[in-house]
Amino acid sequence: MAGRLRMLRNSRGDNLHTSSIDMSTTEVSFTSCAVECNNLAVKSVMQAYKKKRHIVTMPTKDKSVLYSCRHLKIKEGIEVTYLSVRSNEVVDVEELKSSIRPDTGLVSNSAVNDKLCVILLMEEIGAICRMFEVLFHTNASHALGKILINVKK
């Protein structure tokens, strides 16, 4: 009985979270925390796309993403490009465009910086990634429920 109640509570929460990002529960995988999610996203993508040997991220990204990038660099020879950090931590879209290469498998960035209270350019970054046909990962855990996020854009 306790397992059924927990499952019911979790499914209600799942529906709440997925509706806030304009997706269904069948399109989203839930993990126990942002660290687990970031590790899963970064490592899984790069291990699945064997010919893609390059990641673009920022040095101020979540430590879990930076550790995953460092692990992939050491263990699998993946190259990592760290975008410059501007004072407001907004990504320079021209630098992003010039950093994406034919072997780039992933661009990883946060939706917001909770320390600087900055909302980053998710739609613009997403459009650039679509243009270059590169997967885009964002940690939106600090933004969920606070700003409008539409993952389809």
Backbone as a ProteinNet text record, in pm:
[ID]
protein_1_A
[PRIMARY]
MAGRLRMLRNSRGDNLHTSSIDMSTTEVSFTSCAVECNNLAVKSVMQAYKKKRHIVTMPTKDKSVLYSCRHLKIKEGIEVTYLSVRSNEVVDVEELKSSIRPDTGLVSNSAVNDKLCVILLMEEIGAICRMFEVLFHTNASHALGKILINVKK
[TERTIARY]
81.8	0	86.1	192.4	278.1	339.9	378.9	437.2	339	211.9	109.4	87.4	84.6	66	183.5	303.7	421.6	416.7	377.1	367.2	263.9	149.8	45.8	97	161.7	216.8	320.9	408.3	511.5	451.5	348.1	289.2	219.9	160.1	100.3	208.2	319.2	431	489.4	500.3	551.6	464.7	332.2	240.5	255.1	272	289.9	416.6	526.2	652.8	649.3	595	595.2	502.3	392	302.7	367.8	455.7	520.7	628.9	669.5	767.2	708.4	575.9	504.6	547.3	549.8	580.3	490.9	484.5	409.9	507.1	452.6	538.3	610.5	560.7	627.7	750.3	766.2	878.7	992.5	975	1070.7	1115.5	1243.6	1294.6	1324.3	1274.7	1298.4	1408.3	1494.4	1601.6	1585.3	1669.9	1656	1707.9	1795.6	1851.5	1914.1	1947.6	2007.3	2144.4	2222	2354.8	2342.1	2252.6	2231.4	2184.6	2094.7	2041.9	2151.8	2233.2	2341.8	2441.8	2481.1	2573.8	2515.1	2389.5	2321.7	2316.7	2279.2	2266	2399.9	2499.3	2628.2	2696.8	2707.9	2780	2704.9	2573.3	2494.9	2502.3	2486.7	2491.8	2626.9	2732.4	2865.3	2905.1	2854.6	2884.5	2800.8	2682.5	2595.7	2644.2	2699.4	2745.6	2897.1	2942.4	3086.4	3169.2	3110.1	3185.3	3186.5	3104.2	3098.9	3193.3	3302.2	3408.8	3432.2	3327.8	3346.7	3222.4	3243.9	3136.8	3165.6	3059.6	3071.8	2994.4	3058.8	2993.9	3056.9	3027.1	3084.5	3158.8	3266	3340.6	3262	3154.8	3072.1	2952.1	2947.5	2838.6	2839	2731.1	2720.6	2842.1	2889.6	3007.9	2986.2	2863.7	2839.4	2863	2827.2	2852.5	3002.2	3067.1	3211.6	3288	3247.4	3312.1	3288.1	3166.1	3136.5	3221	3233.5	3317	3462.5	3512	3650.8	3671.6	3575.7	3583.1	3589.9	3502.5	3500.6	3629.6	3685.6	3812.2	3925.1	3933.7	4041.3	4023	3903.6	3879.9	3856.6	3796.4	3757.3	3813.5	3894.2	3955.8	3861.6	3747.7	3651.6	3712.3	3700.8	3748	3635.7	3672	3573	3613.8	3519.9	3541	3460.2	3526	3459.7	3440.8	3316.1	3286.9	3333.5	3367.5	3409.5	3296	3332.8	3233.1	3233	3118.9	3103.3	3052.6	3057.1	3020.1	2876.9	2786.4	2647.6	2620.1	2721.4	2718.5	2622.8	2585	2504.3	2598.1	2557.1	2639.9	2652.4	2773.1	2796.4	2760.1	2648.9	2598.9	2696	2769.5	2868.3	2982.6	3024.9	3128.9	3076.6	2950.8	2890.8	2891.2	2844.2	2840.2	2978.7	3078.9	3214.2	3278.5	3224.8	3279.4	3224	3108.9	3047.7	3121.2	3161	3235.9	3155.7	3199.6	3128.7	3123.9	3223.5	3225.7	3169	3100.1	3038.1	2914.3	2909.3	2796.2	2697.7	2742.9	2656.7	2697.6	2595.6	2613.2	2539.8	2606.3	2545.8	2554.7	2440.3	2434.4	2320.1	2318	2208.7	2101.6	1979.1	1870.4	1883.2	1927.5	1948	2075.4	2130.3	2238.3	2178.6	2159.5	2092.7	2178.3	2307.5	2394.5	2394.3	2390.5	2390.4	2249.9	2150	2010.7	1999.3	2058.8	2057.1	1980.4	1887.3	1816.5	1891.9	1933.4	2015.7	1929.5	1989.7	1920.6	1886.6	1796.3	1768.9	1713.5	1615.4	1557.1	1660.5	1742	1844.5	1950.1	1993.3	2091.8	2031.5	1905.8	1837.1	1827.3	1797.5	1787.6	1922.8	2029.4	2164.1	2197	2165.3	2192.4	2112.6	1986.4	1906.6	1968.9	2013.9	2074.3	2197.7	2277	2398.1	2373.8	2249.5	2211.8	2296	2304.8	2378.2	2278.9	2291.3	2203.2	2233.1	2127.4	2138.7	2088.6	2173.5	2137.3	2135.9	2031.7	2028.6	1981.2	2042.4	1994.4	1895	1768.3	1663.3	1607.1	1679.8	1626.2	1600.5	1680.3	1658.7	1552.8	1515.8	1420.4	1279.2	1268.1	1139.2	1036.4	926.4	819.1	837.1	952.3	978.6	976.9	1024	1015.8	953.3	897	834	942.5	931.9	1026.4	945.8	973.7	910.2	1021.5	1034.8	1146.4	1135.4	1019.2	1002	1057.4	1086.2	1145.1	1294.5
-119.7	0	126	127.5	246.4	275.6	170.9	188.7	250.8	210.1	267.7	415	449.7	590.2	675.2	621.5	694.8	712.1	606.1	613.8	718.5	722.2	819.9	961.4	982.7	1114.9	1155.7	1062.5	1092.8	1125	1050.4	1077.2	1212.6	1253.7	1387.5	1493.9	1474.9	1568.4	1569.2	1450.3	1441.5	1522.2	1507.8	1582.3	1732.1	1774.4	1916.3	1968.8	1895.1	1939.8	1936.8	1830.6	1822	1925	1955.5	2057.3	2195.2	2218.4	2349.5	2369.5	2262.4	2275.7	2232.7	2215.3	2182	2047.1	1944.8	1808.6	1710.4	1588.2	1484.3	1399.7	1324.6	1241.9	1132.9	1095.7	993	1047.3	1180.1	1241.8	1281.1	1262	1310	1195.1	1193.5	1099	1176.4	1127.3	1192.8	1119.5	1196.1	1139.9	1191.6	1143.3	1180.6	1320.7	1374	1507.5	1562.6	1690.8	1756.5	1697.9	1660.8	1603.1	1474.5	1387.3	1261.2	1288.3	1381.9	1416.9	1470.8	1562.4	1619.5	1512.9	1426.2	1317.6	1227.3	1190.6	1103.8	1169.2	1295.6	1365.3	1376.5	1429	1455.2	1325.1	1232.3	1108.2	1021.9	1012.5	928.5	978.7	1108.8	1165.7	1138.7	1168.1	1154.2	1008	918.2	776.6	718	773.9	724.7	769.5	888.9	943.7	932.4	816.3	785.4	877.5	927.2	1013.5	1158.6	1190.1	1326	1331.4	1404.5	1403.1	1539.6	1624.9	1762.9	1811.5	1881.5	1941.5	2090.8	2172.2	2315.5	2344.4	2410.8	2446.4	2575	2609.4	2727.7	2685.8	2755	2717.3	2742	2819.4	2845.3	2752.7	2654.3	2557.5	2478.1	2405.2	2321	2229.5	2210.6	2125.9	1985.2	1934	1798.2	1788.9	1891.9	1892.8	1905.9	1995.3	2013.4	1886	1816.1	1689.7	1583.8	1578.9	1483.3	1513.7	1641.2	1680.9	1642	1669.3	1634.6	1482.8	1407.3	1261	1212.7	1266.2	1225.2	1265.6	1377.1	1421.7	1326.2	1291.7	1204.6	1060.8	1006.9	864.8	834.1	930.1	898.9	995.9	1091.1	1183.8	1286	1307.7	1407.5	1546.4	1632.8	1770.6	1857.6	1953.3	2043.1	2187	2264.9	2408.2	2481.1	2568.2	2649	2789.8	2831.3	2965.6	3069.7	3186.4	3296.4	3335.8	3380.2	3426.7	3578.8	3634.6	3779.6	3818.6	3945.1	3990.6	3952.5	3951.5	3914.7	3767.3	3694.2	3551.1	3512.4	3606.4	3575.2	3524.5	3417.8	3356.4	3450.8	3465.5	3538.9	3443.5	3470.6	3376.5	3361.2	3465.3	3454.2	3361.2	3369.9	3278.5	3135	3118.7	2984.9	2929.2	3007.6	2962.1	2922.3	3002.3	2972.1	2855.1	2819.2	2707.2	2572.3	2573.4	2447.6	2397.8	2271.8	2208.1	2090.3	2032.3	1915.1	1797.6	1788.5	1677.4	1715.9	1830.5	1870.3	1784.3	1719.5	1633.5	1697.6	1799.5	1854.4	1996.8	2080.6	2212.2	2204.3	2239.1	2229.7	2364.3	2411	2539.3	2535.1	2626.6	2636.2	2730.5	2710.5	2801.8	2933	2924.4	3044.4	3025.7	3136.5	3130.3	3178	3086.7	3119.6	3207.3	3211	3295.6	3440.5	3459.3	3594.4	3644	3557.9	3591.7	3634.9	3556.6	3587	3477.2	3517.6	3423.1	3420.2	3302.1	3289.8	3274	3283	3289.3	3150.3	3079.5	2941	2926.6	3008.7	2996.3	3023.6	3124	3159.5	3049.5	2997.5	2888.7	2764.7	2735.2	2621.4	2634.1	2754.2	2777.4	2756.1	2801.7	2782.4	2633.4	2561.6	2417.2	2344.3	2383.2	2322.2	2352.8	2476.1	2517.1	2430.9	2399.7	2319.4	2169.5	2133.2	1993.3	1932.6	2007.8	1964.9	1952.9	1849.7	1835	1942.3	1986.3	2093.5	2042.3	2051.7	2012.6	2137	2150.6	2259.2	2206.5	2256.4	2227.5	2337.5	2302.3	2400.5	2382.7	2311	2281.5	2406.9	2511.3	2635.2	2723.9	2693	2776.5	2719.4	2588.8	2521.5	2580.4	2624.7	2682.3	2830.7	2884.5	3027.1	3110.6	3050.9	3117.9	3021.1	3074.2	2991.7	2921.3	2790.3	2711.1	2626.4	2641.4	2558.5	2482.8	2355.2	2277.2	2255.6	2279.2	2260.7	2378	2488.2	2603.3	2594.1
0	0	0	79.5	85.6	-50.7	-124.1	-257	-354.3	-344.7	-433.5	-403.3	-274.2	-237.2	-285.1	-270.3	-315.6	-467.6	-539.1	-684.1	-725.8	-655.6	-686.1	-661.2	-546.9	-516.4	-620.2	-656	-755.1	-890.8	-932.4	-1063.4	-1065.1	-954	-948	-961.7	-894	-905.1	-1044.8	-1105.5	-1241.7	-1336.8	-1322.9	-1409.8	-1389.5	-1264.7	-1235.9	-1302.6	-1288.6	-1347.6	-1499.7	-1558.2	-1704	-1766.6	-1702	-1758.7	-1753.4	-1657	-1647.3	-1753.8	-1823.5	-1932.5	-2066.4	-2071.7	-2194.7	-2252.4	-2166.8	-2210.4	-2135.6	-2185.2	-2114.8	-2032.8	-1937.3	-1851.1	-1929.7	-2047.3	-2127.2	-2199.7	-2204.2	-2273.4	-2179.3	-2049	-1949.7	-1860.4	-1827.1	-1728.1	-1600.8	-1488.6	-1360.6	-1285.9	-1221.5	-1140.2	-997.7	-908.9	-768	-737.9	-824.3	-799	-926.6	-923.9	-1040.4	-1074.4	-973.7	-998.2	-1079.1	-1036.9	-1108.6	-1251.5	-1266.6	-1398.4	-1489.6	-1438	-1518.2	-1560.7	-1468.1	-1500.9	-1608.4	-1591.6	-1687.5	-1825.3	-1830.4	-1958.7	-2030.9	-1964.2	-2029.1	-2069.9	-1977.8	-2007.7	-2108.5	-2096.3	-2187.9	-2330.9	-2348.4	-2483.5	-2547.3	-2476.3	-2534.7	-2555.1	-2472.4	-2492.4	-2605.6	-2629.3	-2736.4	-2874.5	-2881.7	-3008.9	-3017.1	-3056.3	-3055.2	-3145.4	-3254.2	-3345.7	-3299.3	-3203.2	-3148.9	-3029.4	-3042	-2941.2	-2878.5	-2878.9	-2832.9	-2759	-2647.2	-2566.5	-2553.8	-2556.2	-2529	-2401.1	-2305.1	-2179	-2125.8	-2002.3	-1938	-1812.1	-1776.7	-1656.1	-1527.5	-1534.6	-1416.2	-1410.9	-1497.2	-1500.7	-1370.7	-1347.3	-1228.5	-1217.8	-1095.8	-1075	-1127.9	-1118	-1166.7	-1317.2	-1392.3	-1536.5	-1562.4	-1490	-1508.1	-1474.4	-1367.5	-1331.3	-1438.9	-1493.1	-1600.5	-1723.4	-1757.2	-1871.7	-1848.1	-1728.1	-1695.6	-1701.6	-1649.1	-1653.3	-1798.6	-1884.3	-2024.8	-2096.7	-2058.9	-2119	-2081.2	-1953.4	-1904.7	-1952.3	-1937.1	-1965	-2112.1	-2186.3	-2323.6	-2427	-2383.3	-2477.5	-2538.6	-2475.8	-2524.6	-2504.6	-2606	-2592.6	-2537.7	-2454	-2393.4	-2421.6	-2475	-2494.1	-2388.3	-2313.6	-2211.2	-2266.2	-2278.2	-2327.5	-2227.1	-2275.9	-2188.2	-2095.3	-1977.8	-1881.4	-1883.6	-1916.3	-1913.2	-1775.2	-1743.2	-1608.3	-1571.4	-1669.2	-1640.7	-1667.7	-1707.5	-1736.2	-1848	-1931.2	-2048.5	-2157.2	-2223.3	-2326.6	-2446.2	-2496.2	-2620.3	-2733.8	-2801.1	-2901.6	-3018.8	-3050.8	-3159.2	-3118	-2993.1	-2944.4	-2943.3	-2903.7	-2905.2	-3047	-3142.5	-3282.2	-3331.7	-3299.7	-3348.6	-3273.5	-3157.4	-3079.3	-3123.3	-3189	-3233.8	-3357.9	-3351.8	-3459.8	-3514	-3626.4	-3679.4	-3581.4	-3491.3	-3395.4	-3258.2	-3249.3	-3122.3	-3099.7	-2985.9	-2953.1	-2858.6	-2782.4	-2678.3	-2643.5	-2624.3	-2562.8	-2430.4	-2321.3	-2188.4	-2118.2	-2069.1	-2000.4	-1900.1	-1807	-1709.6	-1761.3	-1715.4	-1751.8	-1676.1	-1552	-1469.9	-1388.3	-1344.1	-1246.3	-1115.8	-1022.9	-897	-806.2	-829.5	-746.5	-794.2	-926.9	-983.2	-1017.4	-1001.3	-1035.4	-1181.3	-1270.3	-1412.8	-1485.8	-1572.1	-1658.3	-1790.7	-1831.4	-1951.2	-2076.6	-2192.5	-2321.6	-2375.4	-2311.6	-2348.1	-2489.5	-2526.3	-2660.3	-2768.1	-2747.2	-2845.6	-2856.5	-2742.9	-2743.3	-2808.3	-2776.1	-2837	-2988	-3036.7	-3181.4	-3249.6	-3185.3	-3240.5	-3246.2	-3140.5	-3138	-3245.8	-3265.4	-3372.6	-3509	-3528.1	-3654.8	-3686.3	-3583.9	-3602.1	-3579.5	-3549.6	-3522.5	-3410.3	-3300.7	-3181.5	-3066.4	-2986	-2870.4	-2766.6	-2699.2	-2600.5	-2466.7	-2364.7	-2228.6	-2142.1	-2062.1	-1965.3	-1831.2	-1726.5	-1592.5	-1558.8	-1558.6	-1530.5	-1390.1	-1304.5	-1171	-1088.6	-1106.8	-1031.2	-1095.6	-1218.2	-1291	-1289.5	-1271.4	-1282.2	-1186.4	-1242.6	-1162.7	-1134.1	-1171.7	-1146.1	-1273.6	-1382.9	-1512.1	-1611.4	-1717.4	-1819.9	-1901.3	-1908.4	-1986.7	-2083.7	-2211	-2312.4	-2383.1	-2353.2	-2406.6	-2557.1	-2613.3	-2757.2	-2837.1	-2770.2	-2839	-2827.9
[MASK]
+++++++++++++++++++++++++++++++++++++++++++++++++++++++++++++++++++++++++++++++++++++++++++++++++++++++++++++++++++++++++++++++++++++++++++++++++++++++++

